[in-house]
Coordinates of C-alpha atoms in Angstrom, one line a residue:
M1 CA 42.4 22.5 -90.5
K2 CA 41.9 23.2 -86.3
V3 CA 41.7 26.6 -85.3
T4 CA 42.0 27.5 -81.7
T5 CA 41.2 30.1 -79.4
L6 CA 43.2 30.8 -75.9
N7 CA 41.1 32.3 -72.8
G8 CA 42.4 34.1 -70.0
L9 CA 43.3 33.0 -66.5
N10 CA 40.4 32.1 -64.4
T11 CA 41.0 32.0 -60.4
S12 CA 38.0 30.2 -58.8
R13 CA 37.1 28.5 -55.5
D14 CA 35.0 25.5 -54.3
M15 CA 34.4 25.2 -50.7
I16 CA 33.1 22.1 -48.9
R17 CA 31.6 22.7 -46.0
Q18 CA 29.1 19.4 -46.0
F19 CA 31.8 16.1 -45.7
Q20 CA 30.1 12.6 -46.8
G21 CA 31.6 9.3 -45.6
Y22 CA 33.7 6.2 -47.0
N23 CA 33.2 6.1 -50.9
H24 CA 36.4 3.6 -52.2
E25 CA 35.1 3.9 -55.7
L26 CA 37.2 5.6 -58.2
S27 CA 34.0 8.2 -59.0
A28 CA 33.8 9.5 -55.2
Q29 CA 32.9 13.3 -55.1
E30 CA 35.8 15.8 -53.6
N31 CA 33.3 15.5 -50.2
E32 CA 33.4 12.0 -50.3
F33 CA 36.9 9.9 -49.0
F34 CA 38.8 6.6 -50.8
A35 CA 40.1 5.8 -47.7
M36 CA 40.0 6.4 -43.6
Q37 CA 40.4 5.3 -40.3
N38 CA 38.5 6.1 -37.1
M39 CA 36.4 8.7 -38.9
S40 CA 32.6 9.1 -37.9
S41 CA 29.2 11.1 -38.7
D42 CA 29.0 12.2 -34.9
F43 CA 29.1 16.0 -35.9
Y44 CA 27.8 15.5 -39.6
P45 CA 27.9 17.8 -41.5
L46 CA 31.8 18.3 -40.1
L47 CA 34.3 16.3 -40.4
S48 CA 35.5 14.6 -37.1
P49 CA 37.0 11.0 -35.6
R50 CA 35.0 8.9 -33.5
K51 CA 34.5 8.7 -29.7
K52 CA 37.4 7.0 -27.7
R53 CA 36.8 3.4 -26.9
G54 CA 36.5 2.1 -23.5
V55 CA 38.3 -1.0 -22.7
L56 CA 36.5 -3.1 -19.8
A57 CA 38.0 -6.3 -19.4
S58 CA 40.3 -9.1 -20.7
F59 CA 39.3 -13.2 -21.0
D60 CA 41.2 -16.1 -21.3
K61 CA 39.4 -17.8 -24.0
P62 CA 35.7 -15.7 -24.9
N63 CA 32.6 -17.7 -25.7
G64 CA 29.8 -15.4 -25.7
L65 CA 28.5 -12.0 -24.5
F66 CA 25.1 -11.1 -23.9
A67 CA 22.6 -8.6 -22.3
K68 CA 19.9 -8.4 -20.5
E69 CA 19.5 -5.9 -17.9
K70 CA 23.1 -6.8 -17.0
L71 CA 26.1 -8.0 -19.1
M72 CA 26.3 -11.7 -19.3
W73 CA 29.6 -13.4 -20.9
V74 CA 31.3 -16.9 -20.9
N75 CA 34.8 -17.0 -20.0
G76 CA 36.3 -20.8 -21.3
S77 CA 33.5 -22.9 -19.7
N78 CA 32.6 -20.0 -16.8
L79 CA 29.3 -18.5 -17.1
Y80 CA 29.2 -14.8 -15.6
Y81 CA 26.2 -12.5 -15.1
N82 CA 26.7 -8.8 -13.8
G83 CA 30.2 -9.8 -13.0
A84 CA 29.5 -12.9 -10.8
L85 CA 30.1 -16.3 -11.6
I86 CA 27.2 -18.4 -12.6
G87 CA 28.4 -21.9 -13.5
Q88 CA 29.6 -23.8 -15.7
V89 CA 28.6 -24.6 -19.2
E90 CA 30.6 -26.5 -22.2
D91 CA 33.8 -25.1 -23.6
S92 CA 32.3 -23.8 -27.0
S93 CA 31.1 -20.3 -28.7
K94 CA 27.5 -19.7 -27.5
Q95 CA 24.2 -18.5 -28.2
F96 CA 21.7 -16.7 -26.2
V97 CA 17.9 -16.2 -26.2
S98 CA 15.8 -13.5 -23.7
M99 CA 12.5 -15.5 -23.1
G100 CA 10.8 -13.5 -19.7
A101 CA 13.1 -13.8 -17.2
Y102 CA 15.4 -16.4 -18.6
V103 CA 18.2 -16.5 -20.7
L104 CA 18.4 -19.5 -22.8
I105 CA 22.3 -21.0 -23.7
F106 CA 22.8 -22.8 -26.6
P107 CA 24.0 -25.1 -27.8
D108 CA 24.3 -26.1 -23.9
K109 CA 20.4 -26.4 -23.8
K110 CA 20.6 -24.4 -20.3
R111 CA 18.3 -22.3 -18.8
F112 CA 19.6 -19.1 -16.4
H113 CA 16.7 -17.3 -14.0
T114 CA 18.1 -13.4 -14.0
K115 CA 16.0 -13.1 -10.6
T116 CA 16.5 -16.6 -8.5
L117 CA 20.2 -17.0 -10.5
S118 CA 19.4 -20.6 -11.1
L119 CA 21.1 -22.1 -13.7
E120 CA 19.9 -25.4 -15.3
S121 CA 19.3 -27.9 -17.9
M122 CA 16.5 -27.8 -20.4
E123 CA 16.5 -31.5 -20.5
A124 CA 15.6 -34.3 -18.3
S125 CA 16.2 -37.4 -18.5
F126 CA 15.1 -40.6 -15.4
S127 CA 15.9 -44.1 -16.1
T128 CA 14.2 -46.4 -13.6
S129 CA 15.6 -49.2 -11.3
G130 CA 13.4 -51.7 -9.9
N131 CA 9.7 -52.6 -10.3
V132 CA 7.8 -50.2 -12.9
T133 CA 3.8 -50.8 -12.5
Y134 CA 1.3 -49.8 -14.9
T135 CA -2.1 -48.9 -13.5
L136 CA -5.6 -47.7 -15.0
A137 CA -6.1 -44.4 -13.4
K138 CA -7.7 -40.8 -13.3
Q139 CA -6.1 -38.0 -15.3
D140 CA -5.0 -36.8 -11.5
G141 CA -3.4 -40.4 -11.2
T142 CA -6.6 -41.8 -8.5
P143 CA -6.7 -45.5 -9.7
Y144 CA -10.0 -46.9 -11.1
D145 CA -11.6 -50.2 -9.7
T146 CA -10.9 -53.2 -11.2
P147 CA -12.8 -53.3 -14.3
A148 CA -15.1 -56.6 -15.6
I149 CA -13.2 -57.9 -18.4
S150 CA -15.0 -59.7 -21.2
A151 CA -16.0 -59.4 -24.8
T152 CA -19.9 -59.0 -23.4
A153 CA -21.7 -56.5 -20.5
P154 CA -21.5 -57.6 -17.1
E155 CA -25.0 -58.9 -15.9
E156 CA -27.3 -57.0 -13.3
P157 CA -24.8 -54.2 -12.9
K158 CA -24.6 -51.6 -10.2
D159 CA -24.4 -48.0 -11.0
G160 CA -20.7 -46.9 -11.7
D161 CA -19.4 -50.4 -12.5
L162 CA -16.3 -50.8 -15.1
W163 CA -16.6 -53.1 -17.8
M164 CA -13.2 -53.5 -20.3
D165 CA -15.3 -54.6 -23.8
T166 CA -12.2 -56.4 -25.4
S167 CA -15.0 -57.0 -28.4
S168 CA -13.2 -54.4 -30.6
S169 CA -9.8 -53.6 -30.9
P170 CA -8.5 -51.5 -29.1
H171 CA -10.4 -52.2 -26.3
I172 CA -12.9 -49.8 -24.6
L173 CA -13.3 -49.1 -21.0
K174 CA -17.0 -48.5 -20.2
Q175 CA -19.2 -47.2 -16.5
Y176 CA -22.7 -48.5 -16.4
S177 CA -25.3 -45.6 -15.4
A178 CA -28.3 -46.3 -13.8
Y179 CA -29.6 -43.3 -14.8
S180 CA -29.8 -44.1 -18.3
A181 CA -29.7 -47.6 -18.3
A182 CA -26.6 -48.2 -20.3
W183 CA -22.9 -49.0 -20.4
V184 CA -21.1 -45.3 -21.1
Q185 CA -17.9 -45.3 -22.5
I186 CA -15.2 -43.4 -20.9
I187 CA -13.8 -41.4 -23.6
T188 CA -10.3 -40.6 -22.2
T189 CA -8.3 -43.3 -20.4
Y190 CA -5.0 -43.0 -18.6
I191 CA -2.1 -45.4 -17.1
K192 CA -0.1 -44.1 -13.8
I193 CA 3.4 -45.3 -14.2
G194 CA 4.9 -45.7 -10.9
S195 CA 9.0 -46.0 -10.0
E196 CA 10.6 -44.1 -7.4
N197 CA 11.6 -41.0 -8.2
I198 CA 10.1 -41.3 -11.9
G199 CA 8.3 -38.3 -11.2
T200 CA 10.8 -35.8 -9.7
L201 CA 12.0 -34.1 -13.3
F202 CA 8.8 -33.8 -14.9
R203 CA 5.3 -32.0 -14.2
E204 CA 1.9 -31.4 -16.2
G205 CA 1.9 -30.4 -19.5
D206 CA 5.5 -31.7 -19.9
G207 CA 6.0 -33.9 -23.4
V208 CA 8.1 -36.8 -23.0
T209 CA 9.4 -39.5 -24.8
I210 CA 9.3 -43.5 -23.3
Q211 CA 11.7 -46.0 -24.3
G212 CA 12.0 -49.7 -22.6
S213 CA 8.4 -49.8 -21.6
E214 CA 6.8 -53.8 -22.1
I215 CA 3.4 -51.7 -23.0
A216 CA 4.6 -51.0 -26.6
E217 CA 2.2 -48.5 -27.2
L218 CA 3.7 -46.0 -24.6
N219 CA 7.5 -46.2 -26.6
T220 CA 6.3 -43.1 -28.1
D221 CA 6.4 -38.7 -27.9
I222 CA 3.6 -38.9 -24.9
L223 CA 2.5 -35.9 -23.0
V224 CA 2.6 -35.6 -18.8
Q225 CA -0.9 -35.7 -17.4
S226 CA -0.2 -35.3 -13.9
S227 CA 3.0 -36.0 -11.9
T228 CA 3.9 -37.0 -8.2
K229 CA 7.5 -37.9 -7.1
D230 CA 6.8 -41.5 -7.7
S231 CA 4.4 -41.6 -10.6
I232 CA 3.5 -40.0 -13.7
V233 CA 0.1 -40.2 -15.9
V234 CA -0.3 -40.3 -19.3
I235 CA -2.9 -40.8 -21.9
G236 CA -3.3 -44.6 -22.2
L237 CA -5.9 -47.9 -22.0
L238 CA -4.7 -50.7 -20.1
D239 CA -7.1 -54.0 -18.9
E240 CA -5.1 -54.9 -15.5
T241 CA -2.4 -53.9 -13.8
Q242 CA 1.2 -54.8 -15.2
M243 CA 4.8 -54.7 -13.6
Q244 CA 7.8 -54.9 -15.2
Q245 CA 11.7 -55.0 -13.8
T246 CA 13.6 -54.0 -16.6
P247 CA 14.7 -50.1 -16.9
V248 CA 12.1 -47.9 -18.1
T249 CA 13.6 -44.2 -19.5
I250 CA 11.7 -41.1 -19.8
S251 CA 13.7 -38.4 -21.2
R252 CA 12.3 -34.5 -22.3
T253 CA 14.4 -33.1 -25.4
V254 CA 15.3 -30.4 -26.8
P255 CA 15.9 -30.0 -30.6
D256 CA 19.6 -29.7 -32.0
M257 CA 19.3 -26.2 -33.5
D258 CA 22.1 -24.1 -35.9
F259 CA 20.2 -21.0 -35.0
V260 CA 17.5 -19.7 -32.4
V261 CA 15.2 -16.7 -31.6
E262 CA 12.7 -15.8 -29.2
A263 CA 8.8 -14.5 -31.2
N264 CA 5.6 -14.1 -29.5
N265 CA 7.0 -15.9 -26.3
R266 CA 8.1 -18.8 -27.7
C267 CA 12.1 -19.8 -29.2
W268 CA 12.2 -20.8 -32.3
G269 CA 14.7 -22.5 -34.3
C270 CA 16.1 -24.5 -37.6
N271 CA 18.1 -27.7 -38.0
S272 CA 19.7 -27.7 -41.6
A273 CA 20.7 -31.0 -41.5
K274 CA 17.0 -32.2 -40.9
H275 CA 15.7 -29.4 -43.1
E276 CA 13.4 -28.5 -40.1
I277 CA 12.0 -25.2 -38.2
Y278 CA 10.5 -25.6 -34.7
A279 CA 8.9 -23.9 -31.7
C280 CA 8.6 -24.5 -28.1
K281 CA 5.6 -24.8 -26.3
L282 CA 4.0 -21.3 -26.0
G283 CA 5.8 -19.6 -22.5
D284 CA 7.8 -23.1 -22.1
P285 CA 11.0 -23.3 -23.7
L286 CA 11.5 -27.0 -22.0
N287 CA 9.0 -28.1 -23.9
W288 CA 9.1 -29.0 -27.6
H289 CA 7.1 -32.2 -28.3
C290 CA 4.1 -31.2 -27.0
F291 CA 1.1 -32.5 -29.7
A292 CA -2.2 -32.1 -28.0
G293 CA -4.2 -29.9 -30.8
L294 CA -3.8 -27.0 -28.4
S295 CA -3.2 -23.3 -29.3
T296 CA -0.1 -23.9 -26.7
D297 CA 1.2 -26.6 -28.6
S298 CA 5.1 -26.8 -29.5
Y299 CA 5.5 -27.2 -33.3
A300 CA 7.6 -28.4 -36.1
V301 CA 7.7 -28.5 -39.9
T302 CA 10.1 -29.7 -42.7
I303 CA 11.5 -27.1 -45.5
G304 CA 11.8 -28.3 -48.9
S305 CA 14.5 -25.7 -50.1
D306 CA 18.1 -26.5 -50.8
G307 CA 21.0 -25.3 -49.3
D308 CA 21.9 -24.6 -45.0
F309 CA 20.1 -21.9 -43.0
T310 CA 22.3 -19.1 -42.7
G311 CA 20.9 -17.1 -39.9
A312 CA 17.7 -16.5 -38.0
V313 CA 15.8 -13.3 -36.7
S314 CA 12.4 -12.1 -35.5
Y315 CA 11.3 -8.9 -37.2
L316 CA 7.9 -7.4 -37.5
D317 CA 5.8 -9.8 -36.1
Y318 CA 7.4 -12.3 -38.0
V319 CA 10.4 -14.9 -37.7
L320 CA 12.6 -14.8 -40.7
F321 CA 14.8 -17.9 -41.5
F322 CA 18.0 -17.0 -43.6
K323 CA 19.8 -19.2 -46.5
E324 CA 22.3 -17.6 -48.9
D325 CA 19.7 -16.9 -51.2
K326 CA 16.2 -16.8 -49.9
V327 CA 14.1 -16.3 -46.6
H328 CA 11.2 -18.5 -45.1
I329 CA 8.7 -16.5 -43.2
V330 CA 7.0 -18.2 -40.5
Q331 CA 3.7 -16.2 -40.0
G332 CA 0.6 -17.1 -37.9
T333 CA -0.4 -16.9 -34.4
A334 CA -0.7 -20.7 -33.2
P335 CA 0.4 -24.0 -34.3
A336 CA -3.1 -24.3 -36.5
N337 CA -2.6 -21.0 -38.6
Y338 CA 1.5 -21.2 -38.8
H339 CA 2.3 -20.5 -42.6
V340 CA 5.8 -20.7 -43.8
S341 CA 6.5 -19.3 -46.9
E342 CA 9.5 -18.7 -49.0
Q343 CA 11.0 -15.4 -50.6
T344 CA 14.0 -15.6 -53.2
L345 CA 16.3 -12.6 -52.3
R346 CA 19.7 -11.8 -51.4
G347 CA 19.6 -13.8 -48.6
V348 CA 22.1 -14.1 -45.1
E349 CA 25.8 -15.1 -46.5
K350 CA 27.2 -18.0 -44.7
G351 CA 29.1 -17.4 -41.8
S352 CA 27.3 -14.2 -41.1
A353 CA 24.5 -15.2 -39.0
K354 CA 25.8 -12.2 -36.3
S355 CA 25.4 -9.7 -39.1
L356 CA 21.5 -9.7 -38.4
V357 CA 20.7 -6.7 -36.2
I358 CA 17.5 -4.5 -36.2
V359 CA 18.6 -0.5 -36.1
D360 CA 15.5 2.3 -36.1
E361 CA 13.0 -0.2 -37.1
T362 CA 15.6 -1.7 -40.3
L363 CA 16.7 -5.0 -40.1
L364 CA 20.5 -4.8 -41.6
Y365 CA 23.0 -7.9 -42.6
K366 CA 25.6 -9.2 -45.0
S367 CA 24.8 -10.9 -47.9
P368 CA 26.7 -12.4 -50.0
D369 CA 27.0 -9.7 -52.3
G370 CA 27.3 -7.0 -49.4
I371 CA 25.5 -5.4 -46.6
C372 CA 21.6 -5.0 -47.3
A373 CA 18.7 -3.6 -45.7
Y374 CA 15.5 -5.2 -45.3
T375 CA 12.1 -3.9 -44.5
G376 CA 10.0 -6.7 -45.7
G377 CA 10.4 -6.6 -49.2
Q378 CA 13.6 -6.8 -51.8
P379 CA 16.7 -6.1 -49.8
A380 CA 18.2 -2.6 -50.6
A381 CA 22.0 -2.8 -51.3
L382 CA 24.4 -0.5 -48.9
Y383 CA 27.8 -2.0 -50.3
R384 CA 28.1 0.3 -53.5
P385 CA 30.6 2.6 -51.2
F386 CA 32.7 -0.1 -50.6
G387 CA 33.9 -0.5 -54.5
G388 CA 35.2 -3.7 -55.3
V389 CA 36.3 -4.8 -52.0
R390 CA 34.3 -8.4 -50.8
Y391 CA 34.1 -9.2 -47.4
K392 CA 32.9 -12.0 -45.1
N393 CA 32.0 -13.3 -41.9
A394 CA 30.4 -10.1 -41.0
V395 CA 29.7 -9.3 -37.2
A396 CA 27.5 -6.1 -36.4
G397 CA 25.9 -4.4 -33.9
G398 CA 23.8 -1.3 -32.9
V399 CA 23.2 1.7 -30.9
S400 CA 21.9 5.4 -31.8
G401 CA 20.9 4.8 -35.2
K402 CA 24.2 3.6 -36.3
Y403 CA 24.8 -0.8 -37.3
Y404 CA 28.4 -1.3 -36.7
V405 CA 30.0 -4.2 -38.5
S406 CA 32.8 -6.2 -38.1
M407 CA 34.2 -8.1 -41.6
Q408 CA 37.2 -9.7 -43.3
D409 CA 38.4 -8.9 -46.5
L410 CA 39.1 -12.0 -48.6
Q411 CA 42.8 -11.4 -48.0
G412 CA 41.5 -11.9 -44.4
D413 CA 42.1 -8.8 -42.8
V414 CA 39.4 -7.1 -40.7
H415 CA 37.8 -3.5 -40.9
L416 CA 35.0 -2.1 -38.9
F417 CA 32.6 0.1 -40.4
V418 CA 29.7 2.2 -38.8
Y419 CA 26.6 3.3 -41.3
D420 CA 24.6 5.7 -39.9
L421 CA 20.8 5.2 -41.3
S422 CA 19.8 8.4 -40.7
R423 CA 22.2 10.5 -42.9
G424 CA 23.1 7.3 -45.3
L425 CA 26.7 7.4 -44.4
W426 CA 29.4 4.8 -44.3
H427 CA 32.4 5.4 -42.5
R428 CA 35.4 3.1 -41.7
E429 CA 37.1 2.9 -38.2
D430 CA 40.1 0.4 -37.9
N431 CA 40.5 -3.1 -37.9
L432 CA 38.8 -4.3 -34.8
A433 CA 37.9 -7.8 -34.8
V434 CA 34.5 -8.3 -33.1
T435 CA 33.2 -12.0 -32.2
D436 CA 29.9 -10.4 -30.4
F437 CA 28.0 -6.8 -30.5
V438 CA 25.5 -6.5 -27.3
H439 CA 23.4 -3.3 -27.2
L440 CA 22.8 -2.5 -23.2
G441 CA 21.0 1.1 -22.2
Q442 CA 22.8 3.7 -24.3
E443 CA 25.9 1.5 -25.4
L444 CA 27.7 -0.9 -27.5
Y445 CA 29.5 -3.5 -26.1
Y446 CA 31.8 -5.7 -28.1
L447 CA 34.3 -8.9 -27.2
S448 CA 36.9 -9.3 -29.2
P449 CA 38.9 -13.0 -30.4
G450 CA 41.7 -11.7 -28.0
G451 CA 39.1 -11.6 -25.1
T452 CA 38.8 -8.2 -25.0
L453 CA 35.9 -6.4 -23.5
G454 CA 35.3 -3.1 -24.6
T455 CA 32.9 -0.3 -25.4
M456 CA 32.5 1.3 -28.6
L457 CA 31.1 4.7 -27.3
G458 CA 33.4 4.9 -24.1
S459 CA 32.0 3.7 -21.0
V460 CA 33.9 2.0 -18.2
G461 CA 31.5 0.3 -16.2
F462 CA 29.9 -2.6 -17.1
Y463 CA 29.1 -4.4 -13.9
D464 CA 27.1 -3.6 -10.5
G465 CA 30.0 -2.6 -7.8
G466 CA 33.1 -3.7 -10.4
N467 CA 36.0 -2.0 -11.3
A468 CA 35.6 0.8 -13.7
G469 CA 37.2 0.0 -17.0
T470 CA 40.0 2.5 -18.6
E471 CA 39.4 4.9 -21.6
E472 CA 41.8 4.1 -25.1
E473 CA 44.7 6.7 -25.6
A474 CA 44.0 9.2 -28.2
V475 CA 42.3 8.3 -31.5
N476 CA 45.0 8.3 -34.4
W477 CA 42.6 8.9 -38.0
Y478 CA 42.9 9.9 -41.3
V479 CA 40.9 10.4 -44.7
E480 CA 42.4 10.3 -47.7
T481 CA 40.8 11.8 -51.0
G482 CA 40.3 10.6 -54.2
D483 CA 41.8 12.0 -56.9
F484 CA 41.6 15.7 -57.5
G485 CA 42.2 16.8 -61.4
M486 CA 40.8 14.0 -63.4
D487 CA 37.5 15.6 -64.0
S488 CA 37.8 18.0 -66.0
P489 CA 39.1 18.9 -69.6
D490 CA 40.5 22.4 -69.1
Q491 CA 44.3 22.9 -68.4
K492 CA 43.2 23.9 -64.7
T493 CA 45.8 24.1 -61.8
I494 CA 45.0 23.6 -58.1
S495 CA 46.9 26.4 -56.3
R496 CA 45.8 26.1 -52.9
F497 CA 43.6 24.0 -50.7
L498 CA 42.8 26.0 -47.5
L499 CA 41.4 23.7 -44.6
R500 CA 39.5 25.5 -41.6
L501 CA 39.2 23.2 -38.6
Q502 CA 38.9 23.1 -34.2
A503 CA 41.1 20.9 -32.4
D504 CA 41.1 20.2 -28.9
Q505 CA 44.8 20.7 -27.0
G506 CA 47.1 17.9 -27.5
T507 CA 45.5 17.4 -31.0
S508 CA 48.6 16.8 -33.8
I509 CA 47.7 17.6 -37.6
T510 CA 49.7 16.2 -40.8
V511 CA 48.3 17.2 -44.3
S512 CA 49.9 15.6 -47.2
M513 CA 49.8 15.1 -51.0
Q514 CA 50.4 12.6 -53.3
Y515 CA 51.2 13.3 -56.9
D516 CA 50.3 11.8 -60.1
S517 CA 49.5 8.3 -58.6
S518 CA 53.0 8.0 -57.1
G519 CA 52.2 6.2 -54.4
V520 CA 54.5 8.5 -51.9
W521 CA 52.7 10.8 -49.4
K522 CA 54.6 14.2 -49.3
A523 CA 54.0 16.2 -45.7
M524 CA 53.2 19.9 -46.3
R525 CA 52.2 21.2 -42.8
T526 CA 51.9 19.5 -39.4
I527 CA 50.8 21.3 -36.4
T528 CA 50.4 20.6 -32.7
F529 CA 47.7 22.7 -31.1
T530 CA 48.9 23.8 -27.8
K531 CA 45.5 24.8 -27.0
K532 CA 41.6 24.5 -27.6
Q533 CA 41.7 26.6 -30.9
S534 CA 40.5 27.2 -34.5
F535 CA 42.9 27.5 -37.1
T536 CA 42.8 27.9 -40.8
I537 CA 45.7 25.3 -42.2
P538 CA 46.9 27.0 -46.2
V539 CA 48.6 23.9 -48.9
I540 CA 50.1 25.3 -51.7
P541 CA 50.6 22.0 -54.1
Q542 CA 53.1 21.1 -56.5
R543 CA 51.9 21.6 -60.6
C544 CA 50.9 17.8 -61.3
D545 CA 48.4 16.2 -63.4
H546 CA 46.2 15.2 -60.4
M547 CA 46.6 14.7 -57.0
R548 CA 45.3 13.1 -53.8
L549 CA 45.0 15.1 -50.2
R550 CA 45.8 13.3 -46.5
I551 CA 44.5 14.6 -43.8
A552 CA 45.8 12.5 -40.6
G553 CA 45.4 13.3 -36.4
T554 CA 45.9 12.1 -33.2
G555 CA 43.3 13.7 -30.6
A556 CA 39.9 15.4 -31.3
C557 CA 39.5 17.7 -34.5
K558 CA 36.4 18.8 -36.0
I559 CA 36.9 19.8 -39.7
F560 CA 34.8 22.7 -40.6
S561 CA 35.6 22.9 -44.3
L562 CA 37.8 22.6 -47.4
S563 CA 38.8 24.9 -49.6
K564 CA 40.4 24.4 -53.2
E565 CA 41.5 27.4 -55.3
T566 CA 42.0 26.5 -59.4
E567 CA 43.4 28.8 -61.7
G568 CA 42.5 27.9 -65.4
G569 CA 45.3 28.1 -67.5
S570 CA 44.0 28.2 -70.9
E571 CA 40.6 26.5 -72.6
L572 CA 41.2 25.1 -75.8
H573 CA 38.1 25.5 -78.1
G574 CA 38.6 23.2 -81.5
T575 CA 36.8 23.9 -84.2
F576 CA 37.3 21.6 -87.5

């Protein structure tokens, strides 16, 4: 037998004065929102829509956006800097790296100087035509006198005489010293390669590859010791002057790389097909094949882990090369002490390399599971508020302590979310698709697949002397709560909602209710503000088991509080 007692009616009011962000879980709290559009944390703890964006320009075929003092972009095959056409590049998607006064452009392997406005290839190649001569010389290219060539030392030598000792292999060049009365080995010898214009493209310190030489030992990667217009000097040994008429090719190449970054005055990159990581010569992105045992040398290493590289970034004085399930961390200050360690963690999802962004000293990125925050240990998950919705192909940017990320759901629809790091809140803006974000000054610029160049915070200028862009129209926005009435076993009735807000002139706001998960929204109140003012909107819902509240508007608004008044019908206490 069950005995029940009936309590009297109780009236209570709950007021929300601190609005949290997006939470697409069924367990969303009453101050969180299951769905939203174009909302922000700009006036937290108030609830408000985002700022108007700026629309600056439209491109026919957007291939890349970058910022280095000024904006740089690629429209088709045209490269622009600060609004001026600089030159031609390949009609393909670009990666950019800032290094000193230069911007490196990949996969073109071109280099742009931001002061002289010159554009040049990072690679160089020259093939000889006509005679090619090989002469034993000093490092500066000055020829040696013709040495005596024999297996035994010359008799009655004079001070400074040269002897090519052929008694051993390889041969040894020696010079006679009258002071010590002995033949002294010349430790390093050089070969001067002469041909018309052969040294035009190369300079001292370049790491080059020689092909086609009739001196087999020269057909390798080698350092240029000095050069003139018609000669280059390399390390080598030659018994006597030689000549050939067949072409010799000299080239300086840059590796093919999937992802590139700058760190500690070097350009770094990786190649998935070869499982390799590279670094250019210190301060010299033209040279990737300099291996002379110096601290300024280039660097290359083979990685043993499976899978493709999915992204790269410079962070905390390290260079991080991500795969989907791990990261390779390059530490050290020079090739002699570079060390690559491997850490298993949630890496960067394939297709989301552009989600890697540092905001307020925290590295954020899209992993296969969702957005993560990395500060040097194991990454922290930030994706719980997305509920069971999965996303891919993320592109991100950061400004003013916020992380902006545009990504696709599994149905192919695009969503732009913003994470406020200081408050730990997500907000959904809209369906803006983005191919590139760049941060310049106090603004975050974006480039869309359709060719729109715009700003997230509303700036309308984007290059010196250029025409100003336009500000978008009034922002359409809404928030949708989770279910009210599902969290209490008591027979309570929500009798009224009170919404306290302030809106600008021309702003229109509609409050709607949905009852018992019907999927139908019923408009309860609509107000258009004829002047900027504060207002309290009462909403009286109908009786139901549970309900949702939706606040939608067009224009600027700040919501200060949302009150919910409830009446307790009866409380059943069971005794058995």
